[in-house]
């Protein structure tokens, strides 16, 4: 919980910057997970309400992004918290950056903190397309208290590679944006994949998000989330999210 509090405070700081300089969004909706995900996780991945706070700030020095996701806010026994903080420091005279990400997931019976230091490349093209890729080392600090596991050792857990693309577009004077993100994990430790049930040293997960910007501040979002030997499920698993967004 100490890590979550620290990152949450960082996100509040991002929010204060974003209100003046960039982007600050509150999102709320429903996660509709597939039967396979529900079979593995039960009520933790079924039809779950969620609230998500996004903050983003870009400067000449670098970029900072964070979000706090609360799952099942209406059910204290199942409520989970996910926190992500991503930073890039621009390297001089190039599109390359020093990259870091901290991911924290806390459920009632387990928790994970993943630390990903590395390098990234990003660019906004003339047609408005934004593209980012990042390569990082993967370090895991976890507590699988509710899974009956012993012999777990925190530390290095392979490599991480991510791709992100996003673009704004108009249809009949309506403003939309689409975003795709995929994360790949390589050479993960057998102990980790056995504990999580993913059972393969390589796994990936991703998002495909379509936003309809109804007004300058209010929007609707449809998201498709998928994974393969990742997110605690062996093989392919997916879900569809429906949400409302308010941009400050």
PDB file of C-alpha atoms in Angstrom:
ATOM      1  CA  UNK A   1       0.000   0.000   0.000  1.00  0.00           C
ATOM      2  CA  UNK A   2       2.955   2.346   0.583  1.00  0.00           C
ATOM      3  CA  UNK A   3       3.846   2.155  -3.134  1.00  0.00           C
ATOM      4  CA  UNK A   4       0.243   2.849  -4.131  1.00  0.00           C
ATOM      5  CA  UNK A   5       0.052   5.918  -1.867  1.00  0.00           C
ATOM      6  CA  UNK A   6       3.326   7.272  -3.278  1.00  0.00           C
ATOM      7  CA  UNK A   7       2.247   6.844  -6.902  1.00  0.00           C
ATOM      8  CA  UNK A   8      -1.240   8.203  -6.163  1.00  0.00           C
ATOM      9  CA  UNK A   9       0.345  11.380  -4.753  1.00  0.00           C
ATOM     10  CA  UNK A  10       2.465  11.623  -7.912  1.00  0.00           C
ATOM     11  CA  UNK A  11      -0.678  11.380 -10.027  1.00  0.00           C
ATOM     12  CA  UNK A  12      -2.316  14.168  -8.054  1.00  0.00           C
ATOM     13  CA  UNK A  13       0.749  16.289  -8.876  1.00  0.00           C
ATOM     14  CA  UNK A  14       0.429  15.347 -12.568  1.00  0.00           C
ATOM     15  CA  UNK A  15      -3.231  16.359 -12.391  1.00  0.00           C
ATOM     16  CA  UNK A  16      -2.349  19.829 -11.148  1.00  0.00           C
ATOM     17  CA  UNK A  17       0.023  20.227 -14.088  1.00  0.00           C
ATOM     18  CA  UNK A  18      -2.438  18.778 -16.564  1.00  0.00           C
ATOM     19  CA  UNK A  19      -5.216  21.136 -15.585  1.00  0.00           C
ATOM     20  CA  UNK A  20      -3.020  23.971 -16.800  1.00  0.00           C
ATOM     21  CA  UNK A  21      -0.857  22.418 -19.496  1.00  0.00           C
ATOM     22  CA  UNK A  22      -2.192  19.212 -20.935  1.00  0.00           C
ATOM     23  CA  UNK A  23      -4.796  16.599 -20.109  1.00  0.00           C
ATOM     24  CA  UNK A  24      -6.745  15.432 -17.072  1.00  0.00           C
ATOM     25  CA  UNK A  25      -9.631  12.972 -17.536  1.00  0.00           C
ATOM     26  CA  UNK A  26     -12.079  11.145 -15.284  1.00  0.00           C
ATOM     27  CA  UNK A  27     -13.542   7.928 -16.730  1.00  0.00           C
ATOM     28  CA  UNK A  28     -16.244   5.612 -15.398  1.00  0.00           C
ATOM     29  CA  UNK A  29     -17.914   2.554 -16.872  1.00  0.00           C
ATOM     30  CA  UNK A  30     -18.307  -1.222 -16.945  1.00  0.00           C
ATOM     31  CA  UNK A  31     -15.817  -3.990 -17.768  1.00  0.00           C
ATOM     32  CA  UNK A  32     -17.500  -6.954 -19.470  1.00  0.00           C
ATOM     33  CA  UNK A  33     -14.939  -9.769 -19.327  1.00  0.00           C
ATOM     34  CA  UNK A  34     -15.154 -13.020 -21.279  1.00  0.00           C
ATOM     35  CA  UNK A  35     -16.284 -16.302 -19.729  1.00  0.00           C
ATOM     36  CA  UNK A  36     -12.682 -17.569 -19.719  1.00  0.00           C
ATOM     37  CA  UNK A  37     -11.444 -14.637 -17.613  1.00  0.00           C
ATOM     38  CA  UNK A  38     -14.401 -15.026 -15.234  1.00  0.00           C
ATOM     39  CA  UNK A  39     -13.702 -18.751 -14.885  1.00  0.00           C
ATOM     40  CA  UNK A  40     -10.142 -18.005 -13.685  1.00  0.00           C
ATOM     41  CA  UNK A  41     -10.788 -14.933 -11.516  1.00  0.00           C
ATOM     42  CA  UNK A  42     -14.441 -15.260 -10.523  1.00  0.00           C
ATOM     43  CA  UNK A  43     -16.121 -11.988  -9.532  1.00  0.00           C
ATOM     44  CA  UNK A  44     -12.845 -10.074  -9.961  1.00  0.00           C
ATOM     45  CA  UNK A  45     -13.304 -10.379 -13.758  1.00  0.00           C
ATOM     46  CA  UNK A  46     -16.946 -10.597 -14.588  1.00  0.00           C
ATOM     47  CA  UNK A  47     -19.107  -7.530 -15.201  1.00  0.00           C
ATOM     48  CA  UNK A  48     -17.267  -4.979 -13.076  1.00  0.00           C
ATOM     49  CA  UNK A  49     -17.818  -1.282 -12.534  1.00  0.00           C
ATOM     50  CA  UNK A  50     -14.706   0.889 -12.661  1.00  0.00           C
ATOM     51  CA  UNK A  51     -13.526   4.454 -12.145  1.00  0.00           C
ATOM     52  CA  UNK A  52     -10.287   5.666 -13.727  1.00  0.00           C
ATOM     53  CA  UNK A  53      -8.336   8.902 -13.344  1.00  0.00           C
ATOM     54  CA  UNK A  54      -5.885   9.838 -16.142  1.00  0.00           C
ATOM     55  CA  UNK A  55      -3.273  12.576 -16.044  1.00  0.00           C
ATOM     56  CA  UNK A  56      -0.742  13.596 -18.716  1.00  0.00           C
ATOM     57  CA  UNK A  57       1.808  16.364 -19.060  1.00  0.00           C
ATOM     58  CA  UNK A  58       4.332  17.000 -21.864  1.00  0.00           C
ATOM     59  CA  UNK A  59       7.228  19.477 -21.780  1.00  0.00           C
ATOM     60  CA  UNK A  60      10.463  20.070 -23.689  1.00  0.00           C
ATOM     61  CA  UNK A  61      12.211  18.089 -20.943  1.00  0.00           C
ATOM     62  CA  UNK A  62       9.998  14.995 -21.200  1.00  0.00           C
ATOM     63  CA  UNK A  63       6.583  13.444 -20.674  1.00  0.00           C
ATOM     64  CA  UNK A  64       4.762  12.192 -17.612  1.00  0.00           C
ATOM     65  CA  UNK A  65       1.616  10.040 -17.641  1.00  0.00           C
ATOM     66  CA  UNK A  66      -0.271   8.402 -14.800  1.00  0.00           C
ATOM     67  CA  UNK A  67      -3.560   6.733 -14.030  1.00  0.00           C
ATOM     68  CA  UNK A  68      -5.372   5.288 -11.047  1.00  0.00           C
ATOM     69  CA  UNK A  69      -7.960   2.585 -11.764  1.00  0.00           C
ATOM     70  CA  UNK A  70     -10.438   1.436  -9.104  1.00  0.00           C
ATOM     71  CA  UNK A  71     -12.252  -1.796  -9.960  1.00  0.00           C
ATOM     72  CA  UNK A  72     -15.467  -2.791  -8.180  1.00  0.00           C
ATOM     73  CA  UNK A  73     -15.727   0.456  -6.181  1.00  0.00           C
ATOM     74  CA  UNK A  74     -19.190  -0.725  -5.077  1.00  0.00           C
ATOM     75  CA  UNK A  75     -17.900  -4.006  -3.571  1.00  0.00           C
ATOM     76  CA  UNK A  76     -15.304  -3.671  -0.798  1.00  0.00           C
ATOM     77  CA  UNK A  77     -14.599  -7.417  -0.700  1.00  0.00           C
ATOM     78  CA  UNK A  78     -13.631  -7.493  -4.386  1.00  0.00           C
ATOM     79  CA  UNK A  79     -12.339  -3.932  -4.887  1.00  0.00           C
ATOM     80  CA  UNK A  80      -8.976  -3.720  -6.664  1.00  0.00           C
ATOM     81  CA  UNK A  81      -6.652  -0.790  -7.326  1.00  0.00           C
ATOM     82  CA  UNK A  82      -4.310  -0.446 -10.305  1.00  0.00           C
ATOM     83  CA  UNK A  83      -1.798   2.411 -10.589  1.00  0.00           C
ATOM     84  CA  UNK A  84       0.460   3.204 -13.554  1.00  0.00           C
ATOM     85  CA  UNK A  85       3.128   5.912 -13.719  1.00  0.00           C
ATOM     86  CA  UNK A  86       5.146   6.362 -16.950  1.00  0.00           C
ATOM     87  CA  UNK A  87       7.937   8.879 -17.493  1.00  0.00           C
ATOM     88  CA  UNK A  88      10.105   9.797 -20.485  1.00  0.00           C
ATOM     89  CA  UNK A  89      13.138  12.113 -20.452  1.00  0.00           C
ATOM     90  CA  UNK A  90      13.930  13.440 -23.922  1.00  0.00           C
ATOM     91  CA  UNK A  91      17.448  12.751 -25.194  1.00  0.00           C
ATOM     92  CA  UNK A  92      19.028  15.728 -27.021  1.00  0.00           C
ATOM     93  CA  UNK A  93      18.625  16.055 -30.807  1.00  0.00           C
ATOM     94  CA  UNK A  94      16.701  12.799 -31.263  1.00  0.00           C
ATOM     95  CA  UNK A  95      13.287  11.152 -30.842  1.00  0.00           C
ATOM     96  CA  UNK A  96      14.746   8.745 -28.276  1.00  0.00           C
ATOM     97  CA  UNK A  97      14.028   8.973 -24.547  1.00  0.00           C
ATOM     98  CA  UNK A  98      15.055   7.505 -21.232  1.00  0.00           C
ATOM     99  CA  UNK A  99      11.957   5.518 -20.232  1.00  0.00           C
ATOM    100  CA  UNK A 100      10.540   4.191 -16.998  1.00  0.00           C
ATOM    101  CA  UNK A 101       7.249   2.677 -15.909  1.00  0.00           C
ATOM    102  CA  UNK A 102       5.951   1.572 -12.521  1.00  0.00           C
ATOM    103  CA  UNK A 103       2.849  -0.616 -12.486  1.00  0.00           C
ATOM    104  CA  UNK A 104       1.093  -1.531  -9.226  1.00  0.00           C
ATOM    105  CA  UNK A 105      -1.876  -3.904  -8.904  1.00  0.00           C
ATOM    106  CA  UNK A 106      -3.481  -4.611  -5.541  1.00  0.00           C
ATOM    107  CA  UNK A 107      -6.331  -7.126  -5.190  1.00  0.00           C
ATOM    108  CA  UNK A 108      -7.872  -8.472  -1.950  1.00  0.00           C
ATOM    109  CA  UNK A 109      -5.693 -11.618  -2.027  1.00  0.00           C
ATOM    110  CA  UNK A 110      -2.577 -10.643  -4.025  1.00  0.00           C
ATOM    111  CA  UNK A 111      -0.496  -7.707  -5.241  1.00  0.00           C
ATOM    112  CA  UNK A 112       2.183  -6.983  -7.847  1.00  0.00           C
ATOM    113  CA  UNK A 113       4.578  -4.124  -8.482  1.00  0.00           C
ATOM    114  CA  UNK A 114       6.366  -4.177 -11.846  1.00  0.00           C
ATOM    115  CA  UNK A 115       9.266  -1.768 -12.466  1.00  0.00           C
ATOM    116  CA  UNK A 116      10.318  -1.243 -16.100  1.00  0.00           C
ATOM    117  CA  UNK A 117      13.434   0.906 -16.758  1.00  0.00           C
ATOM    118  CA  UNK A 118      14.559   1.261 -20.373  1.00  0.00           C
ATOM    119  CA  UNK A 119      14.588   3.403 -23.528  1.00  0.00           C
ATOM    120  CA  UNK A 120      11.797   4.604 -25.804  1.00  0.00           C
ATOM    121  CA  UNK A 121      11.225   6.270 -29.170  1.00  0.00           C
ATOM    122  CA  UNK A 122       8.221   8.439 -29.968  1.00  0.00           C
ATOM    123  CA  UNK A 123       7.132  10.848 -32.677  1.00  0.00           C
ATOM    124  CA  UNK A 124       4.121  12.860 -33.863  1.00  0.00           C
ATOM    125  CA  UNK A 125       3.942  12.582 -37.661  1.00  0.00           C
ATOM    126  CA  UNK A 126       2.697  15.282 -40.052  1.00  0.00           C
ATOM    127  CA  UNK A 127      -0.675  13.520 -40.453  1.00  0.00           C
ATOM    128  CA  UNK A 128      -1.266  13.679 -36.673  1.00  0.00           C
ATOM    129  CA  UNK A 129      -0.393  10.031 -35.965  1.00  0.00           C
ATOM    130  CA  UNK A 130       1.423   9.522 -32.650  1.00  0.00           C
ATOM    131  CA  UNK A 131       3.642   6.447 -32.345  1.00  0.00           C
ATOM    132  CA  UNK A 132       5.715   5.188 -29.424  1.00  0.00           C
ATOM    133  CA  UNK A 133       7.811   2.092 -28.780  1.00  0.00           C
ATOM    134  CA  UNK A 134       9.755   1.204 -25.642  1.00  0.00           C
ATOM    135  CA  UNK A 135      12.131  -1.572 -24.575  1.00  0.00           C
ATOM    136  CA  UNK A 136      12.791  -2.168 -20.884  1.00  0.00           C
ATOM    137  CA  UNK A 137      13.997  -4.582 -18.238  1.00  0.00           C
ATOM    138  CA  UNK A 138      11.258  -6.205 -16.157  1.00  0.00           C
ATOM    139  CA  UNK A 139      11.518  -6.373 -12.355  1.00  0.00           C
ATOM    140  CA  UNK A 140       8.697  -7.822 -10.243  1.00  0.00           C
ATOM    141  CA  UNK A 141       7.959  -7.270  -6.548  1.00  0.00           C
ATOM    142  CA  UNK A 142       4.921  -9.336  -5.551  1.00  0.00           C
ATOM    143  CA  UNK A 143       2.910 -10.724  -2.668  1.00  0.00           C
ATOM    144  CA  UNK A 144       0.859 -13.772  -3.626  1.00  0.00           C
ATOM    145  CA  UNK A 145      -0.521 -14.160  -0.110  1.00  0.00           C
ATOM    146  CA  UNK A 146      -3.864 -15.584  -1.174  1.00  0.00           C
ATOM    147  CA  UNK A 147      -2.599 -18.023  -3.795  1.00  0.00           C
ATOM    148  CA  UNK A 148      -0.969 -20.500  -1.421  1.00  0.00           C
ATOM    149  CA  UNK A 149       2.446 -20.036  -3.058  1.00  0.00           C
ATOM    150  CA  UNK A 150       5.851 -20.420  -1.403  1.00  0.00           C
ATOM    151  CA  UNK A 151       9.418 -20.081  -2.670  1.00  0.00           C
ATOM    152  CA  UNK A 152       8.696 -16.899  -4.611  1.00  0.00           C
ATOM    153  CA  UNK A 153      11.682 -14.577  -5.119  1.00  0.00           C
ATOM    154  CA  UNK A 154      11.311 -10.960  -6.229  1.00  0.00           C
ATOM    155  CA  UNK A 155      13.603  -9.612  -8.910  1.00  0.00           C
ATOM    156  CA  UNK A 156      14.482  -9.695 -12.606  1.00  0.00           C
ATOM    157  CA  UNK A 157      11.803 -11.265 -14.801  1.00  0.00           C
ATOM    158  CA  UNK A 158      12.894 -10.866 -18.415  1.00  0.00           C
ATOM    159  CA  UNK A 159      12.276  -8.112 -20.967  1.00  0.00           C
ATOM    160  CA  UNK A 160       9.388  -5.814 -21.808  1.00  0.00           C
ATOM    161  CA  UNK A 161       8.500  -4.241 -25.179  1.00  0.00           C
ATOM    162  CA  UNK A 162       5.523  -1.992 -25.881  1.00  0.00           C
ATOM    163  CA  UNK A 163       3.976  -0.306 -28.921  1.00  0.00           C
ATOM    164  CA  UNK A 164       1.462   2.544 -28.865  1.00  0.00           C
ATOM    165  CA  UNK A 165      -0.286   4.390 -31.703  1.00  0.00           C
ATOM    166  CA  UNK A 166      -3.038   7.000 -31.591  1.00  0.00           C
ATOM    167  CA  UNK A 167      -4.776   9.373 -33.994  1.00  0.00           C
ATOM    168  CA  UNK A 168      -7.633  11.902 -34.023  1.00  0.00           C
ATOM    169  CA  UNK A 169     -10.108  12.001 -36.923  1.00  0.00           C
ATOM    170  CA  UNK A 170     -13.491  13.492 -37.911  1.00  0.00           C
ATOM    171  CA  UNK A 171     -16.617  11.825 -39.328  1.00  0.00           C
ATOM    172  CA  UNK A 172     -19.532  14.076 -40.338  1.00  0.00           C
ATOM    173  CA  UNK A 173     -18.280  16.872 -38.062  1.00  0.00           C
ATOM    174  CA  UNK A 174     -17.988  14.459 -35.113  1.00  0.00           C
ATOM    175  CA  UNK A 175     -14.597  14.197 -33.452  1.00  0.00           C
ATOM    176  CA  UNK A 176     -13.141  10.765 -32.712  1.00  0.00           C
ATOM    177  CA  UNK A 177      -9.816   9.298 -31.659  1.00  0.00           C
ATOM    178  CA  UNK A 178      -8.455   5.778 -31.761  1.00  0.00           C
ATOM    179  CA  UNK A 179      -5.641   4.365 -29.617  1.00  0.00           C
ATOM    180  CA  UNK A 180      -3.909   0.988 -29.725  1.00  0.00           C
ATOM    181  CA  UNK A 181      -1.393  -0.255 -27.178  1.00  0.00           C
ATOM    182  CA  UNK A 182       0.253  -3.668 -26.865  1.00  0.00           C
ATOM    183  CA  UNK A 183       2.720  -4.897 -24.240  1.00  0.00           C
ATOM    184  CA  UNK A 184       4.973  -7.923 -24.803  1.00  0.00           C
ATOM    185  CA  UNK A 185       6.828  -9.797 -22.043  1.00  0.00           C
ATOM    186  CA  UNK A 186       9.822 -11.986 -22.979  1.00  0.00           C
ATOM    187  CA  UNK A 187      11.948 -14.571 -21.115  1.00  0.00           C
ATOM    188  CA  UNK A 188       9.862 -14.555 -17.940  1.00  0.00           C
ATOM    189  CA  UNK A 189      10.912 -16.832 -15.088  1.00  0.00           C
ATOM    190  CA  UNK A 190       9.196 -20.239 -14.865  1.00  0.00           C
ATOM    191  CA  UNK A 191       8.376 -19.637 -11.209  1.00  0.00           C
ATOM    192  CA  UNK A 192       6.469 -16.468 -12.111  1.00  0.00           C
ATOM    193  CA  UNK A 193       4.501 -18.007 -14.984  1.00  0.00           C
ATOM    194  CA  UNK A 194       3.601 -21.059 -12.875  1.00  0.00           C
ATOM    195  CA  UNK A 195       2.299 -18.856 -10.045  1.00  0.00           C
ATOM    196  CA  UNK A 196       0.280 -16.593 -12.346  1.00  0.00           C
ATOM    197  CA  UNK A 197      -1.017 -19.525 -14.425  1.00  0.00           C
ATOM    198  CA  UNK A 198       0.265 -18.002 -17.684  1.00  0.00           C
ATOM    199  CA  UNK A 199       2.748 -20.909 -18.178  1.00  0.00           C
ATOM    200  CA  UNK A 200       4.711 -19.394 -21.078  1.00  0.00           C
ATOM    201  CA  UNK A 201       7.876 -17.295 -20.993  1.00  0.00           C
ATOM    202  CA  UNK A 202       6.333 -15.025 -23.663  1.00  0.00           C
ATOM    203  CA  UNK A 203       2.994 -13.282 -23.238  1.00  0.00           C
ATOM    204  CA  UNK A 204       1.237 -10.115 -24.325  1.00  0.00           C
ATOM    205  CA  UNK A 205      -1.767  -7.938 -23.626  1.00  0.00           C
ATOM    206  CA  UNK A 206      -3.284  -4.969 -25.393  1.00  0.00           C
ATOM    207  CA  UNK A 207      -5.965  -2.307 -25.704  1.00  0.00           C
ATOM    208  CA  UNK A 208      -7.899  -0.958 -28.673  1.00  0.00           C
ATOM    209  CA  UNK A 209      -9.871   2.155 -27.676  1.00  0.00           C
ATOM    210  CA  UNK A 210     -12.320   4.219 -29.734  1.00  0.00           C
ATOM    211  CA  UNK A 211     -13.319   7.598 -28.245  1.00  0.00           C
ATOM    212  CA  UNK A 212     -16.196   9.736 -29.463  1.00  0.00           C
ATOM    213  CA  UNK A 213     -15.643  13.323 -28.293  1.00  0.00           C
ATOM    214  CA  UNK A 214     -19.275  14.413 -28.029  1.00  0.00           C
ATOM    215  CA  UNK A 215     -18.317  17.828 -26.677  1.00  0.00           C
ATOM    216  CA  UNK A 216     -15.027  19.496 -25.760  1.00  0.00           C
ATOM    217  CA  UNK A 217     -15.226  17.998 -22.271  1.00  0.00           C
ATOM    218  CA  UNK A 218     -17.541  14.982 -22.513  1.00  0.00           C
ATOM    219  CA  UNK A 219     -16.998  11.735 -24.418  1.00  0.00           C
ATOM    220  CA  UNK A 220     -17.975   8.086 -24.846  1.00  0.00           C
ATOM    221  CA  UNK A 221     -15.460   5.239 -25.140  1.00  0.00           C
ATOM    222  CA  UNK A 222     -15.573   1.651 -26.380  1.00  0.00           C
ATOM    223  CA  UNK A 223     -12.506  -0.444 -25.485  1.00  0.00           C
ATOM    224  CA  UNK A 224     -11.422  -3.964 -26.414  1.00  0.00           C
ATOM    225  CA  UNK A 225      -8.925  -5.539 -23.985  1.00  0.00           C
ATOM    226  CA  UNK A 226      -7.108  -8.777 -24.843  1.00  0.00           C
ATOM    227  CA  UNK A 227      -4.263 -10.936 -23.590  1.00  0.00           C
ATOM    228  CA  UNK A 228      -2.436 -14.130 -24.446  1.00  0.00           C
ATOM    229  CA  UNK A 229      -0.552 -15.982 -21.700  1.00  0.00           C
ATOM    230  CA  UNK A 230      -0.718 -12.777 -19.692  1.00  0.00           C
ATOM    231  CA  UNK A 231      -2.853 -10.987 -17.102  1.00  0.00           C
ATOM    232  CA  UNK A 232      -3.073 -14.194 -15.058  1.00  0.00           C
ATOM    233  CA  UNK A 233      -4.740 -16.348 -17.738  1.00  0.00           C
ATOM    234  CA  UNK A 234      -3.253 -19.127 -19.888  1.00  0.00           C
ATOM    235  CA  UNK A 235      -4.030 -18.724 -23.588  1.00  0.00           C
ATOM    236  CA  UNK A 236      -6.210 -16.023 -25.100  1.00  0.00           C
ATOM    237  CA  UNK A 237      -8.648 -13.980 -23.047  1.00  0.00           C
ATOM    238  CA  UNK A 238     -10.512 -10.730 -23.661  1.00  0.00           C
ATOM    239  CA  UNK A 239     -13.180  -8.267 -22.600  1.00  0.00           C
ATOM    240  CA  UNK A 240     -15.130  -5.206 -23.778  1.00  0.00           C
ATOM    241  CA  UNK A 241     -15.306  -1.984 -21.725  1.00  0.00           C
ATOM    242  CA  UNK A 242     -17.993   0.693 -22.020  1.00  0.00           C
ATOM    243  CA  UNK A 243     -17.336   4.062 -20.414  1.00  0.00           C
ATOM    244  CA  UNK A 244     -18.058   7.787 -20.104  1.00  0.00           C
ATOM    245  CA  UNK A 245     -15.218  10.316 -19.969  1.00  0.00           C
ATOM    246  CA  UNK A 246     -15.030  13.855 -18.686  1.00  0.00           C
ATOM    247  CA  UNK A 247     -11.993  15.958 -19.583  1.00  0.00           C
ATOM    248  CA  UNK A 248     -11.095  18.852 -17.278  1.00  0.00           C
TER     249      UNK A 248
END
